[in-house]
């Protein structure tokens, strides 16, 4: 049976799933429209840098071990301890991302564009390190696929978030017939993955590329975006922990 902490955690997971399934708000729709317009004014080199960054990140997830966590990250003895260690880890990554965003943001539009791949690397290293705390095996491509869906839950459109939520709820069934060495290249539509992520970058993140106040905006944006990913990771990892430990009858 779930203990009191696990019951509370499971209720938070269910609330998070419900939020993922909600349609976009008027504010989110307005922000999306503004982002789309701003994209038209960004130099072609910036768009190319962003596209290359996502492509390189996805290739690293598919083929390499660049983001594998240090051996010091091991499965915690309890869900409560895993949550605590994840919060500590997130605090470190948020501060690091904020400092990096401030530095690149101070350089204006082209140096600010350099921040895009650096921030992606921060996000993926955080996801991989956090996964180890909850017992996920990142050498298992099925668990890597789970991490990519957590990423999409944090950074995608309302339609894609809803699809992702439904998939996470039935994850065991989804991967039941998939091999440990499944091909991520075939399992993920990388064109959609890239576009969803790029389209979801907060308006404040776009402002980081503007000369004059990019340093302040860059620090705040990176801190916020790591926090956004941290919430998705916490709830997504909790869901996997609980589903593998108990029969939750999802």
Tab-separated table of C-alpha atoms in Angstrom, residues 10-250:
chain	number	residue	atom	x	y	z
A	10	UNK	CA	0.094	10.400	-6.465
A	11	UNK	CA	-2.635	13.020	-6.081
A	12	UNK	CA	-0.179	15.652	-7.333
A	13	UNK	CA	0.690	13.433	-10.298
A	14	UNK	CA	-2.977	13.060	-11.221
A	15	UNK	CA	-3.449	16.841	-10.983
A	16	UNK	CA	-0.445	17.342	-13.259
A	17	UNK	CA	-1.872	14.875	-15.798
A	18	UNK	CA	-5.198	16.746	-15.766
A	19	UNK	CA	-3.390	20.045	-16.386
A	20	UNK	CA	-1.552	18.541	-19.347
A	21	UNK	CA	-4.880	17.544	-20.869
A	22	UNK	CA	-6.410	21.021	-20.610
A	23	UNK	CA	-6.790	23.050	-23.825
A	24	UNK	CA	-4.669	26.167	-24.249
A	25	UNK	CA	-5.819	29.354	-22.547
A	26	UNK	CA	-6.399	32.679	-24.303
A	27	UNK	CA	-3.143	33.968	-22.826
A	28	UNK	CA	-1.203	30.990	-24.161
A	29	UNK	CA	-2.785	31.427	-27.596
A	30	UNK	CA	-1.889	35.126	-27.606
A	31	UNK	CA	1.700	34.382	-26.572
A	32	UNK	CA	1.969	31.786	-29.322
A	33	UNK	CA	0.831	34.341	-31.911
A	34	UNK	CA	3.376	36.877	-30.698
A	35	UNK	CA	6.137	34.269	-30.783
A	36	UNK	CA	5.218	33.323	-34.341
A	37	UNK	CA	5.446	36.951	-35.440
A	38	UNK	CA	8.787	37.460	-33.683
A	39	UNK	CA	10.189	34.402	-35.421
A	40	UNK	CA	9.763	36.146	-38.762
A	41	UNK	CA	12.046	38.964	-37.626
A	42	UNK	CA	14.842	36.759	-36.322
A	43	UNK	CA	17.916	36.416	-38.560
A	44	UNK	CA	18.223	33.249	-40.576
A	45	UNK	CA	21.503	32.375	-38.816
A	46	UNK	CA	19.714	32.303	-35.464
A	47	UNK	CA	17.048	29.920	-36.776
A	48	UNK	CA	19.771	27.711	-38.257
A	49	UNK	CA	21.645	27.643	-34.947
A	50	UNK	CA	18.492	26.639	-33.075
A	51	UNK	CA	17.641	23.908	-35.557
A	52	UNK	CA	21.169	22.508	-35.434
A	53	UNK	CA	21.125	22.520	-31.622
A	54	UNK	CA	17.948	20.423	-31.433
A	55	UNK	CA	19.249	18.070	-34.122
A	56	UNK	CA	22.558	17.546	-32.296
A	57	UNK	CA	20.794	17.022	-28.970
A	58	UNK	CA	18.435	14.399	-30.382
A	59	UNK	CA	21.289	12.573	-32.087
A	60	UNK	CA	23.160	12.484	-28.773
A	61	UNK	CA	20.115	11.008	-27.048
A	62	UNK	CA	19.740	8.391	-29.773
A	63	UNK	CA	23.321	7.345	-30.349
A	64	UNK	CA	25.564	8.441	-27.520
A	65	UNK	CA	26.182	8.578	-23.821
A	66	UNK	CA	26.927	12.309	-23.583
A	67	UNK	CA	24.155	12.893	-21.074
A	68	UNK	CA	24.665	9.768	-18.968
A	69	UNK	CA	24.643	10.746	-15.266
A	70	UNK	CA	27.628	10.452	-12.961
A	71	UNK	CA	27.823	7.276	-10.905
A	72	UNK	CA	26.993	9.322	-7.808
A	73	UNK	CA	23.369	9.471	-9.000
A	74	UNK	CA	21.684	6.247	-7.884
A	75	UNK	CA	18.140	5.185	-7.128
A	76	UNK	CA	16.966	6.690	-3.841
A	77	UNK	CA	15.704	4.379	-1.073
A	78	UNK	CA	12.244	5.991	-1.074
A	79	UNK	CA	10.076	8.300	-3.150
A	80	UNK	CA	10.378	11.004	-0.504
A	81	UNK	CA	14.175	10.861	-0.705
A	82	UNK	CA	14.109	10.815	-4.509
A	83	UNK	CA	11.967	13.970	-4.503
A	84	UNK	CA	14.325	15.683	-2.075
A	85	UNK	CA	17.400	14.817	-4.113
A	86	UNK	CA	15.688	15.968	-7.304
A	87	UNK	CA	14.867	19.347	-5.736
A	88	UNK	CA	18.508	19.744	-4.703
A	89	UNK	CA	19.641	18.784	-8.197
A	90	UNK	CA	17.184	21.187	-9.813
A	91	UNK	CA	18.403	24.052	-7.640
A	92	UNK	CA	21.960	23.517	-8.885
A	93	UNK	CA	20.921	23.316	-12.536
A	94	UNK	CA	18.632	26.365	-12.307
A	95	UNK	CA	21.424	28.503	-10.873
A	96	UNK	CA	23.872	27.269	-13.491
A	97	UNK	CA	21.449	27.886	-16.337
A	98	UNK	CA	20.647	31.377	-15.029
A	99	UNK	CA	24.332	32.308	-14.853
A	100	UNK	CA	24.931	31.006	-18.351
A	101	UNK	CA	21.865	32.847	-19.682
A	102	UNK	CA	23.034	36.110	-18.151
A	103	UNK	CA	26.445	35.770	-19.759
A	104	UNK	CA	25.249	34.983	-23.265
A	105	UNK	CA	22.263	37.333	-23.052
A	106	UNK	CA	24.570	40.286	-22.436
A	107	UNK	CA	26.088	39.768	-25.885
A	108	UNK	CA	23.015	40.551	-27.939
A	109	UNK	CA	21.274	38.527	-30.611
A	110	UNK	CA	24.074	36.351	-31.999
A	111	UNK	CA	25.795	35.541	-28.717
A	112	UNK	CA	22.317	35.047	-27.246
A	113	UNK	CA	21.705	32.414	-29.904
A	114	UNK	CA	24.652	30.488	-28.489
A	115	UNK	CA	22.602	30.085	-25.312
A	116	UNK	CA	20.079	27.868	-27.112
A	117	UNK	CA	22.268	24.731	-27.414
A	118	UNK	CA	23.843	25.353	-24.006
A	119	UNK	CA	20.437	25.488	-22.354
A	120	UNK	CA	19.373	22.324	-24.176
A	121	UNK	CA	22.414	20.573	-22.742
A	122	UNK	CA	21.523	21.769	-19.234
A	123	UNK	CA	18.004	20.418	-19.662
A	124	UNK	CA	19.051	17.000	-20.921
A	125	UNK	CA	21.747	16.520	-18.289
A	126	UNK	CA	19.216	17.396	-15.624
A	127	UNK	CA	16.688	14.924	-17.048
A	128	UNK	CA	19.221	12.090	-17.252
A	129	UNK	CA	20.654	12.729	-13.776
A	130	UNK	CA	17.208	13.048	-12.213
A	131	UNK	CA	16.035	9.844	-13.894
A	132	UNK	CA	18.727	7.857	-12.081
A	133	UNK	CA	17.346	9.007	-8.714
A	134	UNK	CA	14.022	7.337	-9.538
A	135	UNK	CA	15.549	4.122	-10.842
A	136	UNK	CA	15.250	4.717	-14.577
A	137	UNK	CA	17.944	2.984	-16.613
A	138	UNK	CA	19.102	5.427	-19.298
A	139	UNK	CA	21.045	2.653	-21.036
A	140	UNK	CA	17.606	1.185	-21.776
A	141	UNK	CA	16.247	2.981	-24.826
A	142	UNK	CA	12.694	2.554	-23.559
A	143	UNK	CA	13.582	4.710	-20.555
A	144	UNK	CA	15.304	7.228	-22.820
A	145	UNK	CA	12.082	7.383	-24.791
A	146	UNK	CA	10.251	8.104	-21.526
A	147	UNK	CA	12.615	11.015	-20.845
A	148	UNK	CA	11.866	12.502	-24.256
A	149	UNK	CA	8.149	12.366	-23.498
A	150	UNK	CA	8.761	14.143	-20.192
A	151	UNK	CA	10.586	16.800	-22.213
A	152	UNK	CA	7.593	17.116	-24.517
A	153	UNK	CA	5.226	17.366	-21.562
A	154	UNK	CA	7.180	20.430	-20.453
A	155	UNK	CA	7.731	22.096	-23.823
A	156	UNK	CA	5.015	21.579	-26.398
A	157	UNK	CA	1.621	22.741	-27.589
A	158	UNK	CA	-1.580	21.942	-25.711
A	159	UNK	CA	-2.465	19.294	-28.298
A	160	UNK	CA	0.899	17.571	-27.961
A	161	UNK	CA	0.804	17.810	-24.167
A	162	UNK	CA	-2.563	16.084	-24.165
A	163	UNK	CA	-1.244	13.281	-26.402
A	164	UNK	CA	1.816	12.931	-24.182
A	165	UNK	CA	-0.262	12.753	-21.001
A	166	UNK	CA	-2.366	9.929	-22.396
A	167	UNK	CA	0.759	8.050	-23.441
A	168	UNK	CA	2.424	8.451	-20.040
A	169	UNK	CA	-0.715	7.131	-18.322
A	170	UNK	CA	-0.533	3.895	-20.323
A	171	UNK	CA	3.247	3.706	-20.608
A	172	UNK	CA	3.671	0.097	-19.478
A	173	UNK	CA	1.230	-1.045	-22.121
A	174	UNK	CA	2.870	1.180	-24.735
A	175	UNK	CA	6.366	-0.284	-24.249
A	176	UNK	CA	5.331	-3.832	-23.333
A	177	UNK	CA	6.301	-5.225	-26.742
A	178	UNK	CA	9.227	-2.899	-27.406
A	179	UNK	CA	12.809	-4.195	-27.109
A	180	UNK	CA	15.375	-2.679	-24.756
A	181	UNK	CA	17.395	-1.545	-27.775
A	182	UNK	CA	14.495	-0.062	-29.711
A	183	UNK	CA	15.239	2.526	-32.371
A	184	UNK	CA	14.491	6.017	-31.055
A	185	UNK	CA	14.955	7.323	-34.575
A	186	UNK	CA	11.851	5.365	-35.588
A	187	UNK	CA	9.857	5.893	-32.394
A	188	UNK	CA	10.030	9.713	-32.362
A	189	UNK	CA	8.990	12.130	-35.089
A	190	UNK	CA	12.026	14.379	-34.744
A	191	UNK	CA	10.675	17.034	-37.097
A	192	UNK	CA	7.606	17.460	-34.895
A	193	UNK	CA	9.713	17.173	-31.732
A	194	UNK	CA	11.987	20.006	-32.874
A	195	UNK	CA	9.147	22.235	-34.027
A	196	UNK	CA	7.135	21.742	-30.849
A	197	UNK	CA	10.110	22.708	-28.716
A	198	UNK	CA	11.102	25.729	-30.763
A	199	UNK	CA	7.527	26.982	-30.962
A	200	UNK	CA	7.097	26.677	-27.213
A	201	UNK	CA	10.063	28.832	-26.184
A	202	UNK	CA	8.650	31.518	-23.915
A	203	UNK	CA	8.258	35.038	-25.256
A	204	UNK	CA	10.669	36.187	-22.553
A	205	UNK	CA	13.260	33.778	-23.972
A	206	UNK	CA	12.943	35.401	-27.368
A	207	UNK	CA	13.532	38.786	-25.761
A	208	UNK	CA	16.876	37.537	-24.488
A	209	UNK	CA	18.159	37.879	-28.043
A	210	UNK	CA	17.418	41.592	-28.106
A	211	UNK	CA	20.334	43.956	-27.364
A	212	UNK	CA	20.197	46.100	-24.248
A	213	UNK	CA	18.503	43.915	-21.670
A	214	UNK	CA	19.345	40.373	-22.734
A	215	UNK	CA	21.416	39.593	-19.638
A	216	UNK	CA	18.571	40.147	-17.175
A	217	UNK	CA	16.037	38.436	-19.405
A	218	UNK	CA	18.395	35.557	-20.192
A	219	UNK	CA	19.013	34.751	-16.536
A	220	UNK	CA	15.315	34.885	-15.654
A	221	UNK	CA	14.248	32.903	-18.710
A	222	UNK	CA	16.725	30.077	-18.161
A	223	UNK	CA	15.824	29.857	-14.474
A	224	UNK	CA	12.129	29.681	-15.360
A	225	UNK	CA	12.546	27.122	-18.132
A	226	UNK	CA	14.601	24.782	-15.918
A	227	UNK	CA	11.889	25.101	-13.274
A	228	UNK	CA	9.267	24.198	-15.851
A	229	UNK	CA	11.208	21.102	-16.830
A	230	UNK	CA	11.825	20.285	-13.177
A	231	UNK	CA	8.090	20.106	-12.448
A	232	UNK	CA	7.468	17.816	-15.429
A	233	UNK	CA	10.398	15.596	-14.426
A	234	UNK	CA	9.263	15.343	-10.813
A	235	UNK	CA	5.696	14.336	-11.672
A	236	UNK	CA	6.691	12.120	-14.593
A	237	UNK	CA	9.321	10.265	-12.570
A	238	UNK	CA	6.921	9.915	-9.651
A	239	UNK	CA	4.376	8.358	-11.995
A	240	UNK	CA	6.887	5.799	-13.217
A	241	UNK	CA	8.122	5.024	-9.696
A	242	UNK	CA	4.613	4.460	-8.355
A	243	UNK	CA	3.386	2.518	-11.394
A	244	UNK	CA	6.340	0.127	-11.130
A	245	UNK	CA	5.983	-0.272	-7.367
A	246	UNK	CA	2.192	-0.582	-7.067
A	247	UNK	CA	-0.745	-1.631	-9.169
A	248	UNK	CA	-2.404	1.749	-9.596
A	249	UNK	CA	-5.071	0.443	-11.979
A	250	UNK	CA	-4.478	3.286	-14.413
